[in-house]
Amino acid sequence: GAGVSQSPRYKVAKRGQDVALRCDPISGHVSLFWYQQALGQGPEFLTYFQNEAQLDKSGLPSDRFFAERPEGSVSTLKIQRTQQEDSAVYLCASSLTGTGPTDTQYFGPGTRLTVL
Amino acid sequence: AQSVTQLDSHVSVSEGTPVLLRCNYSSSYSPSLFWYVQHPNKGLQLLLKYTSAATLVKGINGFEAEFKKSETSFHLTKPSAHMSDAAEYFCVVSDRGSGTYKYIFGTGTRLKVLA
């Protein structure tokens, strides 16, 4: 079946531009996560949705980062006034429930953002 | 807070020889642990997960991991490496957040397989 998809796969932005990254989770998955993976590092948690509700945004690095999932399926991560330190791979994951410690998260291929 | 430490950033093995990727965890309660693999330009794929049902966990592609509470370790092994195993491997612990269990990743181990 279809997995998690993300678009665009690659994005180059000039410093100060706004960008929007899209995630299509697996159909029927309640939970959706965003992670940021800097070069040579492991992914780091940004934010979490349960259906359309954003329950945890403790990992968002600044108020320039904003995420939404208005209808409980597709999600968009928006970064305003991009800075060079925002350059990273942004990963989206979905989980059937996401409410148990052993729940598996299924990851998309990521969007590689480069800020010049 | 939960955390994992991957002890080697790079591991090189010859094709057909055993693989050992090391992971130690820190947890205030019984942890849930995972190993994921990341091939270039592909998404993270689950290899296996520890759910406390058994300390020896078997995963896909011949990988397995053993949970050792006394050593706070969850090392990943494979008896015989294949060229296709060359990738980045992440040890992960799940940590309770607000309404969910988010993943805490290690820094990764890049596995190189030599012909």
PDB file of C-alpha atoms in Angstrom, chain B residues 8-100:
ATOM      1  CA  ASP B   8      30.150   4.091  17.045  1.00  0.00           C
ATOM      2  CA  SER B   9      29.555   6.697  14.374  1.00  0.00           C
ATOM      3  CA  HIS B  10      31.072   4.470  11.657  1.00  0.00           C
ATOM      4  CA  VAL B  11      31.458   0.702  11.387  1.00  0.00           C
ATOM      5  CA  SER B  12      33.144  -1.139   8.515  1.00  0.00           C
ATOM      6  CA  VAL B  13      32.813  -4.873   7.956  1.00  0.00           C
ATOM      7  CA  SER B  14      33.644  -7.228   5.126  1.00  0.00           C
ATOM      8  CA  GLU B  15      30.823  -8.898   3.246  1.00  0.00           C
ATOM      9  CA  GLY B  16      29.914 -12.176   4.903  1.00  0.00           C
ATOM     10  CA  THR B  17      31.262 -11.229   8.347  1.00  0.00           C
ATOM     11  CA  PRO B  18      29.157 -10.435  11.432  1.00  0.00           C
ATOM     12  CA  VAL B  19      27.727  -6.997  12.130  1.00  0.00           C
ATOM     13  CA  LEU B  20      27.539  -5.404  15.593  1.00  0.00           C
ATOM     14  CA  LEU B  21      26.067  -1.930  16.069  1.00  0.00           C
ATOM     15  CA  ARG B  22      26.060  -0.784  19.680  1.00  0.00           C
ATOM     16  CA  CYS B  23      23.383   1.180  21.514  1.00  0.00           C
ATOM     17  CA  ASN B  24      23.047   2.057  25.193  1.00  0.00           C
ATOM     18  CA  TYR B  25      19.922   3.613  26.635  1.00  0.00           C
ATOM     19  CA  SER B  26      19.034   5.721  29.622  1.00  0.00           C
ATOM     20  CA  SER B  27      15.528   5.417  31.012  1.00  0.00           C
ATOM     21  CA  SER B  28      13.725   5.960  34.264  1.00  0.00           C
ATOM     22  CA  TYR B  29      11.262   3.194  33.442  1.00  0.00           C
ATOM     23  CA  SER B  30      11.034   0.170  31.196  1.00  0.00           C
ATOM     24  CA  PRO B  31      11.894   1.536  27.772  1.00  0.00           C
ATOM     25  CA  SER B  32      10.483   0.837  24.346  1.00  0.00           C
ATOM     26  CA  LEU B  33      13.373   0.591  21.917  1.00  0.00           C
ATOM     27  CA  PHE B  34      13.599   0.456  18.139  1.00  0.00           C
ATOM     28  CA  TRP B  35      16.189   0.142  15.405  1.00  0.00           C
ATOM     29  CA  TYR B  36      15.596   1.934  12.122  1.00  0.00           C
ATOM     30  CA  VAL B  37      17.654   1.880   8.921  1.00  0.00           C
ATOM     31  CA  GLN B  38      18.008   4.801   6.518  1.00  0.00           C
ATOM     32  CA  HIS B  39      19.205   4.172   2.984  1.00  0.00           C
ATOM     33  CA  PRO B  40      20.246   7.205   0.910  1.00  0.00           C
ATOM     34  CA  ASN B  41      17.267   9.187  -0.376  1.00  0.00           C
ATOM     35  CA  LYS B  42      14.841   6.792   1.259  1.00  0.00           C
ATOM     36  CA  GLY B  43      12.688   6.984   4.334  1.00  0.00           C
ATOM     37  CA  LEU B  44      13.543   5.434   7.659  1.00  0.00           C
ATOM     38  CA  GLN B  45      12.517   1.789   7.776  1.00  0.00           C
ATOM     39  CA  LEU B  46      11.786  -0.138  10.946  1.00  0.00           C
ATOM     40  CA  LEU B  47      14.122  -3.104  11.473  1.00  0.00           C
ATOM     41  CA  LEU B  48      12.799  -4.291  14.828  1.00  0.00           C
ATOM     42  CA  LYS B  49      11.375  -3.144  18.137  1.00  0.00           C
ATOM     43  CA  TYR B  50      11.552  -4.246  21.764  1.00  0.00           C
ATOM     44  CA  THR B  51       8.197  -4.449  23.469  1.00  0.00           C
ATOM     45  CA  SER B  52       9.197  -6.327  26.671  1.00  0.00           C
ATOM     46  CA  ALA B  53       7.632  -9.550  25.385  1.00  0.00           C
ATOM     47  CA  ALA B  54      11.054 -11.107  24.740  1.00  0.00           C
ATOM     48  CA  THR B  55      14.587  -9.868  25.312  1.00  0.00           C
ATOM     49  CA  LEU B  56      15.870 -11.264  21.997  1.00  0.00           C
ATOM     50  CA  VAL B  57      14.084  -9.527  19.152  1.00  0.00           C
ATOM     51  CA  LYS B  58      14.213 -10.700  15.583  1.00  0.00           C
ATOM     52  CA  GLY B  59      13.722  -8.237  12.780  1.00  0.00           C
ATOM     53  CA  ILE B  60      13.753  -8.015   9.042  1.00  0.00           C
ATOM     54  CA  ASN B  61      16.653  -8.923   6.742  1.00  0.00           C
ATOM     55  CA  GLY B  62      18.282 -11.213   9.309  1.00  0.00           C
ATOM     56  CA  PHE B  63      18.869  -8.538  11.958  1.00  0.00           C
ATOM     57  CA  GLU B  64      18.273  -9.112  15.632  1.00  0.00           C
ATOM     58  CA  ALA B  65      18.828  -7.240  18.884  1.00  0.00           C
ATOM     59  CA  GLU B  66      19.063  -8.262  22.510  1.00  0.00           C
ATOM     60  CA  PHE B  67      17.716  -6.138  25.345  1.00  0.00           C
ATOM     61  CA  LYS B  68      20.028  -6.332  28.372  1.00  0.00           C
ATOM     62  CA  LYS B  69      18.675  -4.434  31.341  1.00  0.00           C
ATOM     63  CA  SER B  70      21.761  -5.009  33.488  1.00  0.00           C
ATOM     64  CA  GLU B  71      23.927  -3.391  30.820  1.00  0.00           C
ATOM     65  CA  THR B  72      21.304  -0.884  29.615  1.00  0.00           C
ATOM     66  CA  SER B  73      22.091  -2.003  26.084  1.00  0.00           C
ATOM     67  CA  PHE B  74      20.186  -2.864  22.939  1.00  0.00           C
ATOM     68  CA  HIS B  75      22.864  -3.853  20.425  1.00  0.00           C
ATOM     69  CA  LEU B  76      21.953  -4.733  16.832  1.00  0.00           C
ATOM     70  CA  THR B  77      23.567  -7.781  15.227  1.00  0.00           C
ATOM     71  CA  LYS B  78      23.530  -9.754  12.004  1.00  0.00           C
ATOM     72  CA  PRO B  79      25.488 -12.970  11.413  1.00  0.00           C
ATOM     73  CA  SER B  80      26.580 -12.182   7.862  1.00  0.00           C
ATOM     74  CA  ALA B  81      26.712  -8.771   6.229  1.00  0.00           C
ATOM     75  CA  HIS B  82      25.475  -8.157   2.692  1.00  0.00           C
ATOM     76  CA  MET B  83      26.443  -5.287   0.453  1.00  0.00           C
ATOM     77  CA  SER B  84      22.846  -4.099   0.597  1.00  0.00           C
ATOM     78  CA  ASP B  85      23.166  -3.565   4.373  1.00  0.00           C
ATOM     79  CA  ALA B  86      25.325  -0.487   3.818  1.00  0.00           C
ATOM     80  CA  ALA B  87      23.245   2.359   5.285  1.00  0.00           C
ATOM     81  CA  GLU B  88      22.754   4.575   8.340  1.00  0.00           C
ATOM     82  CA  TYR B  89      21.269   2.859  11.412  1.00  0.00           C
ATOM     83  CA  PHE B  90      19.450   4.621  14.223  1.00  0.00           C
ATOM     84  CA  CYS B  91      18.693   3.385  17.706  1.00  0.00           C
ATOM     85  CA  VAL B  92      15.489   4.950  19.022  1.00  0.00           C
ATOM     86  CA  VAL B  93      13.694   5.139  22.363  1.00  0.00           C
ATOM     87  CA  SER B  94      10.118   6.306  22.680  1.00  0.00           C
ATOM     88  CA  ASP B  95       9.494   9.031  25.223  1.00  0.00           C
ATOM     89  CA  ARG B  96       6.150  10.165  26.547  1.00  0.00           C
ATOM     90  CA  GLY B  97       5.225  13.649  25.391  1.00  0.00           C
ATOM     91  CA  SER B  98       1.922  15.502  25.402  1.00  0.00           C
ATOM     92  CA  GLY B  99      -0.649  12.966  24.303  1.00  0.00           C
ATOM     93  CA  THR B 100       1.775  10.768  22.455  1.00  0.00           C
TER      94      THR B 100
END
